[in-house]
Backbone atoms as SQL, in Angstrom:
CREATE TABLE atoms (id INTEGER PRIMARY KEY, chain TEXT, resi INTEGER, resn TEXT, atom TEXT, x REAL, y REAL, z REAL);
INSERT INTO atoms VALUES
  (1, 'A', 1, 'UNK', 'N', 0.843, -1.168, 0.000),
  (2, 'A', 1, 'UNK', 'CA', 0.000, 0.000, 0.000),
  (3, 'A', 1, 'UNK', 'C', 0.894, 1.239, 0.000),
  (4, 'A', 2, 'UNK', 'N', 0.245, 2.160, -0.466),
  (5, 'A', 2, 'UNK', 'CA', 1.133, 3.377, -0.906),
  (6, 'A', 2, 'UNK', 'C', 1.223, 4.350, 0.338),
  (7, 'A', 3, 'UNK', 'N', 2.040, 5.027, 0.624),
  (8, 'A', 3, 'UNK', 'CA', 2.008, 6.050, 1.768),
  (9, 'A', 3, 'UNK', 'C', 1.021, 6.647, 1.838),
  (10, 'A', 4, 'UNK', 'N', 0.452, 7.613, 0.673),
  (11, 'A', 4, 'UNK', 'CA', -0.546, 7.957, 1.215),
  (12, 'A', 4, 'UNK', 'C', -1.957, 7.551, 1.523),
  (13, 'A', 5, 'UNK', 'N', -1.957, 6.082, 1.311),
  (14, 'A', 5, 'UNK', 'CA', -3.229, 5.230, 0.759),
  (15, 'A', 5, 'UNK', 'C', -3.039, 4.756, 2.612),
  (16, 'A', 6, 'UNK', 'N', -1.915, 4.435, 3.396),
  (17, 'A', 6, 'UNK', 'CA', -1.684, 4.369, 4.626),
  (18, 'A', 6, 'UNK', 'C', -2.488, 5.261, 5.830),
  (19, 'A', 7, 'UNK', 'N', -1.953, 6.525, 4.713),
  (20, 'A', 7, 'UNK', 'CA', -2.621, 7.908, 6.270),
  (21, 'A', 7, 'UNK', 'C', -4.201, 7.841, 5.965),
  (22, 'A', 8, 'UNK', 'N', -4.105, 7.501, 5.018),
  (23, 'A', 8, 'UNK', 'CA', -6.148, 7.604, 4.556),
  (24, 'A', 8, 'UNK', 'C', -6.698, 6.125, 5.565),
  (25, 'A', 9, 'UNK', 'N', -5.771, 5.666, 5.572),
  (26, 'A', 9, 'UNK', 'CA', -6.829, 4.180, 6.286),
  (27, 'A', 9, 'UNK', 'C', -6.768, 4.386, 8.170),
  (28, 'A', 10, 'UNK', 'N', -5.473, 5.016, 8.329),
  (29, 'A', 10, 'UNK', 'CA', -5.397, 5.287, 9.518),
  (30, 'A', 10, 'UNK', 'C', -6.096, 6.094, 9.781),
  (31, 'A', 11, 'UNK', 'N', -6.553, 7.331, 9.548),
  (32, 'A', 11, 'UNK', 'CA', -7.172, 8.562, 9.753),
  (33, 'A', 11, 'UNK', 'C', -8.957, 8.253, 10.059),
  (34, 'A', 12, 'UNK', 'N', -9.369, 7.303, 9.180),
  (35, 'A', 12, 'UNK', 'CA', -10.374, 6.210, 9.086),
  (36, 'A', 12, 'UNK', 'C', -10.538, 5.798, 10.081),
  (37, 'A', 13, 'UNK', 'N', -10.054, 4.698, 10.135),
  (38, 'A', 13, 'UNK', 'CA', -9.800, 4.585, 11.478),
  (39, 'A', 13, 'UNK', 'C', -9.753, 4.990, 13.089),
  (40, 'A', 14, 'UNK', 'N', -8.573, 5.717, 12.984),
  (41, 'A', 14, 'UNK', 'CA', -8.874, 6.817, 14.117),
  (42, 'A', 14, 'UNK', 'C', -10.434, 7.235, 13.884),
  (43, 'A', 15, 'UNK', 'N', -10.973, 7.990, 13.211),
  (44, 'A', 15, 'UNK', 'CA', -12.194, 8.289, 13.309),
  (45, 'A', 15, 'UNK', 'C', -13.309, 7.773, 13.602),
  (46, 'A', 16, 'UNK', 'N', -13.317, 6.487, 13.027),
  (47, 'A', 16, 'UNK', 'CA', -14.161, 5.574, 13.705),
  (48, 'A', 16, 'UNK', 'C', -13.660, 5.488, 15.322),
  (49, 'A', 17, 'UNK', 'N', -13.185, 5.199, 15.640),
  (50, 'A', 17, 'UNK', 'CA', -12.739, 4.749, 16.840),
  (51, 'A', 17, 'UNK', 'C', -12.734, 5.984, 18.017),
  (52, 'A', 18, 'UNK', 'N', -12.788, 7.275, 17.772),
  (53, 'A', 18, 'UNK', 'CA', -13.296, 8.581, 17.975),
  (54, 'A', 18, 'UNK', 'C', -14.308, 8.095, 18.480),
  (55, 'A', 19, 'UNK', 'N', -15.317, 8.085, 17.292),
  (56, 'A', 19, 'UNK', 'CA', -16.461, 8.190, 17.348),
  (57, 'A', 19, 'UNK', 'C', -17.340, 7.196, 17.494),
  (58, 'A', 20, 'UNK', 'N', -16.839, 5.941, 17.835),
  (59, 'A', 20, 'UNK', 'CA', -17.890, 4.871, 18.424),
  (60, 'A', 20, 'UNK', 'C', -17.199, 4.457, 19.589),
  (61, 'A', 21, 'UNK', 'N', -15.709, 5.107, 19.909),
  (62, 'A', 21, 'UNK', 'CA', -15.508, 5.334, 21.478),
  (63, 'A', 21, 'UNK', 'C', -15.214, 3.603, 21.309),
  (64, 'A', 22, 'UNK', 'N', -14.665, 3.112, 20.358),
  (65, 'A', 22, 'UNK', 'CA', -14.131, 1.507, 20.746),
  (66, 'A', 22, 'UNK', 'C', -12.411, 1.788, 20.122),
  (67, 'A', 23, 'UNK', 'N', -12.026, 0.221, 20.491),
  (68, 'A', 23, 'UNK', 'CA', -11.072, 0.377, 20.045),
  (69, 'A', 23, 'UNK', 'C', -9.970, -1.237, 19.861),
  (70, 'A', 24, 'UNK', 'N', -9.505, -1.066, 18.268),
  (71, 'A', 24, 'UNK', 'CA', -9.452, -2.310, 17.459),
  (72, 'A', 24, 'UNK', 'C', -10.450, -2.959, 17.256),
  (73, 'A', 25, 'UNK', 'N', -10.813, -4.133, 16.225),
  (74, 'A', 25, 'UNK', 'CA', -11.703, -4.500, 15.763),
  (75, 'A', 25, 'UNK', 'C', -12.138, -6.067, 16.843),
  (76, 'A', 26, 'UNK', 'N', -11.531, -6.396, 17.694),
  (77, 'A', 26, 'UNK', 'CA', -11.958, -6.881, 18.475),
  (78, 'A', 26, 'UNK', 'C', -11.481, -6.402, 20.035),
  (79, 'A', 27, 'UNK', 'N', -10.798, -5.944, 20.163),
  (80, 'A', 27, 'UNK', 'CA', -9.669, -5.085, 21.360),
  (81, 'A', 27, 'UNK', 'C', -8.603, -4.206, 21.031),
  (82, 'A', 28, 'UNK', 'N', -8.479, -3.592, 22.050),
  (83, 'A', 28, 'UNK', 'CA', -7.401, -2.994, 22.046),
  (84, 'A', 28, 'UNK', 'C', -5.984, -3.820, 21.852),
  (85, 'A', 29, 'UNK', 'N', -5.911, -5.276, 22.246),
  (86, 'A', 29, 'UNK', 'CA', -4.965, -6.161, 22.186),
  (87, 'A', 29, 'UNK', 'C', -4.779, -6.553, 20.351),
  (88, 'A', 30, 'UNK', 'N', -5.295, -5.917, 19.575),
  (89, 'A', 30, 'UNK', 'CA', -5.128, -5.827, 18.270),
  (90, 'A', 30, 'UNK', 'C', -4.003, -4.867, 17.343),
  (91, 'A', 31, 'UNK', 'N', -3.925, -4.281, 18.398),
  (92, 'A', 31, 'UNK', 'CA', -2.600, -3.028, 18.245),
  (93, 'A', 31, 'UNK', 'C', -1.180, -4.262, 18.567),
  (94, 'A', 32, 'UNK', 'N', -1.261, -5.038, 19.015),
  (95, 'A', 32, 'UNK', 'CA', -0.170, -5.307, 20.192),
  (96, 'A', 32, 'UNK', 'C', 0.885, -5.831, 18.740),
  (97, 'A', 33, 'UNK', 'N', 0.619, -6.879, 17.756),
  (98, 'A', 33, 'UNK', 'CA', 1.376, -6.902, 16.539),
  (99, 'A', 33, 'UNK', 'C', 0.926, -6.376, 15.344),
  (100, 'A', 34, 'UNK', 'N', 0.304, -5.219, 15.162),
  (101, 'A', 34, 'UNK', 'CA', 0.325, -4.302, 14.000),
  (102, 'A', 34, 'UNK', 'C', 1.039, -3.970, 13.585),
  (103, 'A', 35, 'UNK', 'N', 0.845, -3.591, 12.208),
  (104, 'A', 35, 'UNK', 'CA', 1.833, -2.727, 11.562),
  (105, 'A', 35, 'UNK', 'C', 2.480, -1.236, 12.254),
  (106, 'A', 36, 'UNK', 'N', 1.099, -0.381, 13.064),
  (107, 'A', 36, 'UNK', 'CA', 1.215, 0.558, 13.585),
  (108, 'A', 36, 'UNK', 'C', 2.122, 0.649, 14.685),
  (109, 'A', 37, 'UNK', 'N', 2.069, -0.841, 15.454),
  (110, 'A', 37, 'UNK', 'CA', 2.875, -0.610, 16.765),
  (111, 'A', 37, 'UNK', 'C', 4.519, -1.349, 16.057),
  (112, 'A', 38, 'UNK', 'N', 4.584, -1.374, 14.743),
  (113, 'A', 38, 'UNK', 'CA', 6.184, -2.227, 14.339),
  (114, 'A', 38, 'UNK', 'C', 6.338, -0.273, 14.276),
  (115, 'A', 39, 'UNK', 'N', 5.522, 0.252, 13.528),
  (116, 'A', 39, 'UNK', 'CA', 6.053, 1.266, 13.592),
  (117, 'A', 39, 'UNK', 'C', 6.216, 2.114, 14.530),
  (118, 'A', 40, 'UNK', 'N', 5.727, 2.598, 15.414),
  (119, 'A', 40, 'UNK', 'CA', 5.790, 3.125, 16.499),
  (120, 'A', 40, 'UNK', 'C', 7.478, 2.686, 17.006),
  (121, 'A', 41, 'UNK', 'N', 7.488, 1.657, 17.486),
  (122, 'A', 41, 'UNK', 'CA', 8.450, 0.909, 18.074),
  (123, 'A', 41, 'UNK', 'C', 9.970, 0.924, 17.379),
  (124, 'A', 42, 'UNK', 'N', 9.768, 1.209, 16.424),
  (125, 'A', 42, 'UNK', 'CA', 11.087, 1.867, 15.719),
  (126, 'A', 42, 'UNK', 'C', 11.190, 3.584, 15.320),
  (127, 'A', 43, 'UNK', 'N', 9.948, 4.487, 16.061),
  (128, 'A', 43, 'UNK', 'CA', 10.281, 5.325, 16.158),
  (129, 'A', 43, 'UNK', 'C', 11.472, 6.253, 16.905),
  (130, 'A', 44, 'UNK', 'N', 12.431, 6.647, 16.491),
  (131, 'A', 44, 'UNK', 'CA', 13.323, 7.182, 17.124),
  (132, 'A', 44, 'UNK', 'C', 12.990, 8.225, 18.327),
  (133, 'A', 45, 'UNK', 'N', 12.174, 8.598, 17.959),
  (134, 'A', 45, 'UNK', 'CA', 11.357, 9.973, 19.464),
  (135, 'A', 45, 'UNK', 'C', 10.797, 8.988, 20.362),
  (136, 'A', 46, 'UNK', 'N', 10.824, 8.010, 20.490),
  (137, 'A', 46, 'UNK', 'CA', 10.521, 6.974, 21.558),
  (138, 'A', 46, 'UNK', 'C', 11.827, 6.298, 22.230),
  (139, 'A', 47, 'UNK', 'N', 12.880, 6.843, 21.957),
  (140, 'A', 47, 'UNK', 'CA', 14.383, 6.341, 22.050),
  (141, 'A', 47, 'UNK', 'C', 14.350, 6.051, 23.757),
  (142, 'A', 48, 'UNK', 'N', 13.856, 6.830, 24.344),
  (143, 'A', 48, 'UNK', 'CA', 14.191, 7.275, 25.947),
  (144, 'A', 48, 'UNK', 'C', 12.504, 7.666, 26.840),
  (145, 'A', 49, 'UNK', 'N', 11.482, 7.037, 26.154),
  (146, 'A', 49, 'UNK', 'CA', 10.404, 6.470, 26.727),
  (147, 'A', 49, 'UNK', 'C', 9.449, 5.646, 25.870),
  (148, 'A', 50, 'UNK', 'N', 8.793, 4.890, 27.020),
  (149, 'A', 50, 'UNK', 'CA', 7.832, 3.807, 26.296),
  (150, 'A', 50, 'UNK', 'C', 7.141, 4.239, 24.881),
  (151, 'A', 51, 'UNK', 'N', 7.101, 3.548, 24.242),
  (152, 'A', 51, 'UNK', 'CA', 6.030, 3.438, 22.532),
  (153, 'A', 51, 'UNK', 'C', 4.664, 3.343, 23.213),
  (154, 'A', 52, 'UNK', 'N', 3.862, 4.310, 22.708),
  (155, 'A', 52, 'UNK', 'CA', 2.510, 3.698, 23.136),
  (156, 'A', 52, 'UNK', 'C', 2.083, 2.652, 22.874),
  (157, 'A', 53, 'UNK', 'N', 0.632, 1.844, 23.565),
  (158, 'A', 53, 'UNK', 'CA', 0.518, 0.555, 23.212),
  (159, 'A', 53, 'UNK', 'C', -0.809, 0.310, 22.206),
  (160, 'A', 54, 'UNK', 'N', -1.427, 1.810, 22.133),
  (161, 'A', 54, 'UNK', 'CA', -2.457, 2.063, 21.260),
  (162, 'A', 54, 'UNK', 'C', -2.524, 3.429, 20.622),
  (163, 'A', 55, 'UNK', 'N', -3.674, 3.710, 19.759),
  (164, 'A', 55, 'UNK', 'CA', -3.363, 5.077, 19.376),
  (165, 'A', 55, 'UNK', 'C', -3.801, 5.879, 19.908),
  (166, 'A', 56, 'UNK', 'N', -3.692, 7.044, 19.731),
  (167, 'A', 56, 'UNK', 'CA', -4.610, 8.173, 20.923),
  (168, 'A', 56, 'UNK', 'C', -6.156, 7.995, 20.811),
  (169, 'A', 57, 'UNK', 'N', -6.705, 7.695, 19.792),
  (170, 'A', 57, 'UNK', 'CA', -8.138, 7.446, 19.340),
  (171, 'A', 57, 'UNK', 'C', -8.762, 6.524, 20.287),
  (172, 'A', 58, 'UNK', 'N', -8.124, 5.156, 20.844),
  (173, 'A', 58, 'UNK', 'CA', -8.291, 4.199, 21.013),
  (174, 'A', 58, 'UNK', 'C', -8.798, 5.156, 23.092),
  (175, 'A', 59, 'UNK', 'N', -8.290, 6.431, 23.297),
  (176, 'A', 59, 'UNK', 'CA', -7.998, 7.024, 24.911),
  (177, 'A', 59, 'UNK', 'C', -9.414, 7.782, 24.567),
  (178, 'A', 60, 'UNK', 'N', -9.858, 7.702, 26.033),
  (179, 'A', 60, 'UNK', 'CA', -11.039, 8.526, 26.335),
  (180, 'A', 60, 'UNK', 'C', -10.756, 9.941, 26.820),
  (181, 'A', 61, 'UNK', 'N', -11.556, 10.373, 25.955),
  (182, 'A', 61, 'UNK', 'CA', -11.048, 12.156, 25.147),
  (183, 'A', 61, 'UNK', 'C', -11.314, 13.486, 26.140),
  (184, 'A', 62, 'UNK', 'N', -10.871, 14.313, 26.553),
  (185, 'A', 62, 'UNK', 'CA', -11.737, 15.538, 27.447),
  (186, 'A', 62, 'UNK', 'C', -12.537, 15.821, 26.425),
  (187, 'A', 63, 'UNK', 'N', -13.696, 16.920, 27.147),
  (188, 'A', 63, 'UNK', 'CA', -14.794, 17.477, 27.305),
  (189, 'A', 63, 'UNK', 'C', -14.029, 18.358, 25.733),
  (190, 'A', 64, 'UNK', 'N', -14.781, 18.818, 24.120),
  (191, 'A', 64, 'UNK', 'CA', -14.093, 19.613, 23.402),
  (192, 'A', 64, 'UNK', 'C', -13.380, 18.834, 22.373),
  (193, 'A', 65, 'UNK', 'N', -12.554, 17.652, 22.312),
  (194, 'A', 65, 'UNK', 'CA', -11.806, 17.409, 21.541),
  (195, 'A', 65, 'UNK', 'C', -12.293, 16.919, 20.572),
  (196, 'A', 66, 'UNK', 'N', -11.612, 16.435, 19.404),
  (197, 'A', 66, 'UNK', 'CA', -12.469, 15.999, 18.262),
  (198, 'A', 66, 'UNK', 'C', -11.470, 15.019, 17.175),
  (199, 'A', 67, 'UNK', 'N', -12.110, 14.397, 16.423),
  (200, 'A', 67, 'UNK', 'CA', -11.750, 13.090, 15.949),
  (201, 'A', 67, 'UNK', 'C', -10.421, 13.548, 15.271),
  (202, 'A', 68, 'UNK', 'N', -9.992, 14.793, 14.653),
  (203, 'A', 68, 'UNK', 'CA', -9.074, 15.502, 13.982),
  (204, 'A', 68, 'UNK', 'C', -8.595, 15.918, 15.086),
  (205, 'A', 69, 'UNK', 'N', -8.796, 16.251, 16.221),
  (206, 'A', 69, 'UNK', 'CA', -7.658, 16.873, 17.475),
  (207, 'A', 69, 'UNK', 'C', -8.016, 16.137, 19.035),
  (208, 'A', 70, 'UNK', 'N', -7.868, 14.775, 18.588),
  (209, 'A', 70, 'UNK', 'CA', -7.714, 14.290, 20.076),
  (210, 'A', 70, 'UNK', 'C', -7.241, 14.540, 21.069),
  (211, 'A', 71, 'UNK', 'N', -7.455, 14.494, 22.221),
  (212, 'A', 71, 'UNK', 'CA', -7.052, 15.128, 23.392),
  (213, 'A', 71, 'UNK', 'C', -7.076, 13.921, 24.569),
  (214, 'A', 72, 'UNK', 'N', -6.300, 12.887, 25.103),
  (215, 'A', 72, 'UNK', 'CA', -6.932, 11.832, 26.436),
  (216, 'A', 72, 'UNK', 'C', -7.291, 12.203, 27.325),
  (217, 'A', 73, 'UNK', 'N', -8.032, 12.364, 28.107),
  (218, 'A', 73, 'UNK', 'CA', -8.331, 12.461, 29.558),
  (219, 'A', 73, 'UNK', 'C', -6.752, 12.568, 30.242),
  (220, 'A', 74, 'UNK', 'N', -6.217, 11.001, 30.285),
  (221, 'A', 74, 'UNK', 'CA', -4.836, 10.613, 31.001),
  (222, 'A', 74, 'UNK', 'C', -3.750, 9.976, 29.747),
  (223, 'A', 75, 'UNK', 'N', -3.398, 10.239, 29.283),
  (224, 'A', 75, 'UNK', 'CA', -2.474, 9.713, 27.811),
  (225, 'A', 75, 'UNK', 'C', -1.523, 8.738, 28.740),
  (226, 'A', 76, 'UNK', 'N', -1.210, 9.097, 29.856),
  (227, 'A', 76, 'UNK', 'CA', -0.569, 7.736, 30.733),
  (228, 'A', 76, 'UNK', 'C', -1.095, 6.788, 31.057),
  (229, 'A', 77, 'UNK', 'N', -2.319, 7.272, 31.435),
  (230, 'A', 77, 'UNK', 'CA', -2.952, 5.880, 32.238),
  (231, 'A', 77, 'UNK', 'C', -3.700, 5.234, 31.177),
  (232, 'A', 78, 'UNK', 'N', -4.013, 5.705, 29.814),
  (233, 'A', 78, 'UNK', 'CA', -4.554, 4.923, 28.663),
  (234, 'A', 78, 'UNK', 'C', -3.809, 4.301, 28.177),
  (235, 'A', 79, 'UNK', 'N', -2.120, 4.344, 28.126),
  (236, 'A', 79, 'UNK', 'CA', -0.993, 3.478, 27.608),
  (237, 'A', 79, 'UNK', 'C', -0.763, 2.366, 28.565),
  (238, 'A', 80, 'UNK', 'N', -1.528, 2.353, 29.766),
  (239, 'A', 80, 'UNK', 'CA', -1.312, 1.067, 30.479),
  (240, 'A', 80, 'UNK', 'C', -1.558, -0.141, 29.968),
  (241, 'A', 81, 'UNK', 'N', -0.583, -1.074, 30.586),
  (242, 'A', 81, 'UNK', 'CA', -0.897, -2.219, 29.806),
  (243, 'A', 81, 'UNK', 'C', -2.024, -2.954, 30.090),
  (244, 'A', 82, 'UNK', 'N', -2.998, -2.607, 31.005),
  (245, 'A', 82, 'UNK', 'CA', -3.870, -3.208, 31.920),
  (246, 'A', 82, 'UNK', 'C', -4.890, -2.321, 31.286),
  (247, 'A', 83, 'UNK', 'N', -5.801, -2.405, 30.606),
  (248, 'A', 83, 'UNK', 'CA', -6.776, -1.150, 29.915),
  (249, 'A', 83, 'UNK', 'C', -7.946, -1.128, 30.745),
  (250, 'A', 84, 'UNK', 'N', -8.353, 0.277, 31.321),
  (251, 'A', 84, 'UNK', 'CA', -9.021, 0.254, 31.994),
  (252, 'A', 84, 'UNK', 'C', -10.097, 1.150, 31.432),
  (253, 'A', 85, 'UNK', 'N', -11.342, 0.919, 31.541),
  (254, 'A', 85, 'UNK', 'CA', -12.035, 1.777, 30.811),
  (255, 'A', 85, 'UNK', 'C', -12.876, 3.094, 31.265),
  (256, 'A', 86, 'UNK', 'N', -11.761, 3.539, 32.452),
  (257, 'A', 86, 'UNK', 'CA', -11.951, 5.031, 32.252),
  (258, 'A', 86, 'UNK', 'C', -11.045, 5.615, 31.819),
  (259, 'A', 87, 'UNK', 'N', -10.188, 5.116, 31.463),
  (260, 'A', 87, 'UNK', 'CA', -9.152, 5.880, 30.010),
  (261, 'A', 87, 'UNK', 'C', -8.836, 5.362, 29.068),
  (262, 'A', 88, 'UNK', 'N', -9.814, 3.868, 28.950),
  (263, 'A', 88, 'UNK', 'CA', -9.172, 3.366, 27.482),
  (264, 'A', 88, 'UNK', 'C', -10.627, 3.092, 26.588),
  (265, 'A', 89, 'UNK', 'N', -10.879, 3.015, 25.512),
  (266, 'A', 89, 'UNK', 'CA', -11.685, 2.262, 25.222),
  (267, 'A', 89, 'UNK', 'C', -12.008, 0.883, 24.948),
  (268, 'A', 90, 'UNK', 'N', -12.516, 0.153, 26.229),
  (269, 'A', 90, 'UNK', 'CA', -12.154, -1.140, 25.938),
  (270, 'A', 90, 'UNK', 'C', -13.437, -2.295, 25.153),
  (271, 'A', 91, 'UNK', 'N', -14.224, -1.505, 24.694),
  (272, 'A', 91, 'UNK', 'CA', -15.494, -2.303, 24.441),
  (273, 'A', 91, 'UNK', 'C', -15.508, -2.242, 22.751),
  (274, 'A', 92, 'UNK', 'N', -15.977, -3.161, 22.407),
  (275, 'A', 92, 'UNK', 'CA', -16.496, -3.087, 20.742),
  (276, 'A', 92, 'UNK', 'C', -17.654, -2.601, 20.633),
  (277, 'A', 93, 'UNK', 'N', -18.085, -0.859, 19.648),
  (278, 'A', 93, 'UNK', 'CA', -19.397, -1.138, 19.782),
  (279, 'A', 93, 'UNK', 'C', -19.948, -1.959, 19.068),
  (280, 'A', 94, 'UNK', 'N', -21.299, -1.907, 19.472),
  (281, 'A', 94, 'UNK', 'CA', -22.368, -3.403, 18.766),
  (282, 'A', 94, 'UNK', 'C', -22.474, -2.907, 17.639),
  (283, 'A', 95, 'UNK', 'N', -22.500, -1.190, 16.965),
  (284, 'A', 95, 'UNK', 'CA', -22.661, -1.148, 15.866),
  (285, 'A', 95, 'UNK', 'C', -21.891, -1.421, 14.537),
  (286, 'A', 96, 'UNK', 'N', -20.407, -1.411, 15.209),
  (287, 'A', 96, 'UNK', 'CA', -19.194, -1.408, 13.975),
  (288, 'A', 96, 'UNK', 'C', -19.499, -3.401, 13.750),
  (289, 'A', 97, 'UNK', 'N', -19.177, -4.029, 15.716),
  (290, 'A', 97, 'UNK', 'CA', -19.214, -5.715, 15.295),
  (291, 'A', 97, 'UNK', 'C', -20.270, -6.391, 14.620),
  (292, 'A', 98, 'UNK', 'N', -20.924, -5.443, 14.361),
  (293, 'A', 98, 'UNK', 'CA', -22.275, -5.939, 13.934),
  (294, 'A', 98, 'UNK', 'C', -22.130, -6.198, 12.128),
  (295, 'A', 99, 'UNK', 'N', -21.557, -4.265, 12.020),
  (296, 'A', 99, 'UNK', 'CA', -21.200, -4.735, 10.454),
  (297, 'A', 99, 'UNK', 'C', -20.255, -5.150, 9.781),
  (298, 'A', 100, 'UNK', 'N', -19.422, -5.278, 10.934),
  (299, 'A', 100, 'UNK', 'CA', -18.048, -6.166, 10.511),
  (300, 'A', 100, 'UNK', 'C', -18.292, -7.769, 10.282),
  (301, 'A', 101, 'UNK', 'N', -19.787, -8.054, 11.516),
  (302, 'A', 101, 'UNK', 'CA', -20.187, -9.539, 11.292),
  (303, 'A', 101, 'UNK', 'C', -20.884, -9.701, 9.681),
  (304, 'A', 102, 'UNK', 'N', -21.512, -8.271, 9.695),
  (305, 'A', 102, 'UNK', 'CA', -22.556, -8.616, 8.009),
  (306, 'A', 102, 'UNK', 'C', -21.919, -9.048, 7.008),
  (307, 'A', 103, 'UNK', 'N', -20.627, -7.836, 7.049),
  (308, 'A', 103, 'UNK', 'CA', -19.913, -7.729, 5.832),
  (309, 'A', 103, 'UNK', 'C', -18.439, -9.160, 5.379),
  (310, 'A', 104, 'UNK', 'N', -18.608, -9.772, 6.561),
  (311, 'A', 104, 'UNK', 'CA', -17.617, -11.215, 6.244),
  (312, 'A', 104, 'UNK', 'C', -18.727, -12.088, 5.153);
């Protein structure tokens, strides 16, 4: 896939995940061998602290923010490895699994 055919699926993404407040297509434990987290993990600005373990989309947002300017509540306590869901999103909604079930 082409670079920019990349930021279009991510951005997607993120947005969904904004906005139905879930996160990965069955968990958050869907990030854990992605492409996103190979990349992350060889980011050099992560040299001298942890890679996140999800994307910011995936963190429950303050009061204001928006699918184009996310904001976490706790950006620490949503990178825990233990996801808790007052800062992470840990649920699938019924509406995405639903059409993810139609569309197989």
């Amino acid at each position: 896939m082409e670079i920019e055919d990349n930021r279009k699926v991510t951005a997607m993404i993120d947005k969904l995940q904004f906005h139905e407040e879930c996160c990965g297509v069955t968990s958050s434990d869907d990030y854990l061998a992605s492409r996103w987290m190979a990349l992350v993990a060889s980011d050099p600005s992560y040299e001298h602290d942890d890679p996140p373990l999800v994307p910011l989309s995936c963190c429950r947002q303050i009061i204001g923010a928006s699918a184009l300017n996310p904001v976490a509540r706790s950006l620490a306590r949503c990178q825990q490895a233990t996801p808790n869901k007052m800062w992470r999103h840990t649920a699938v909604s019924s509406d995405v699994s639903g059409s993810l079930t139609e569309a197989e």
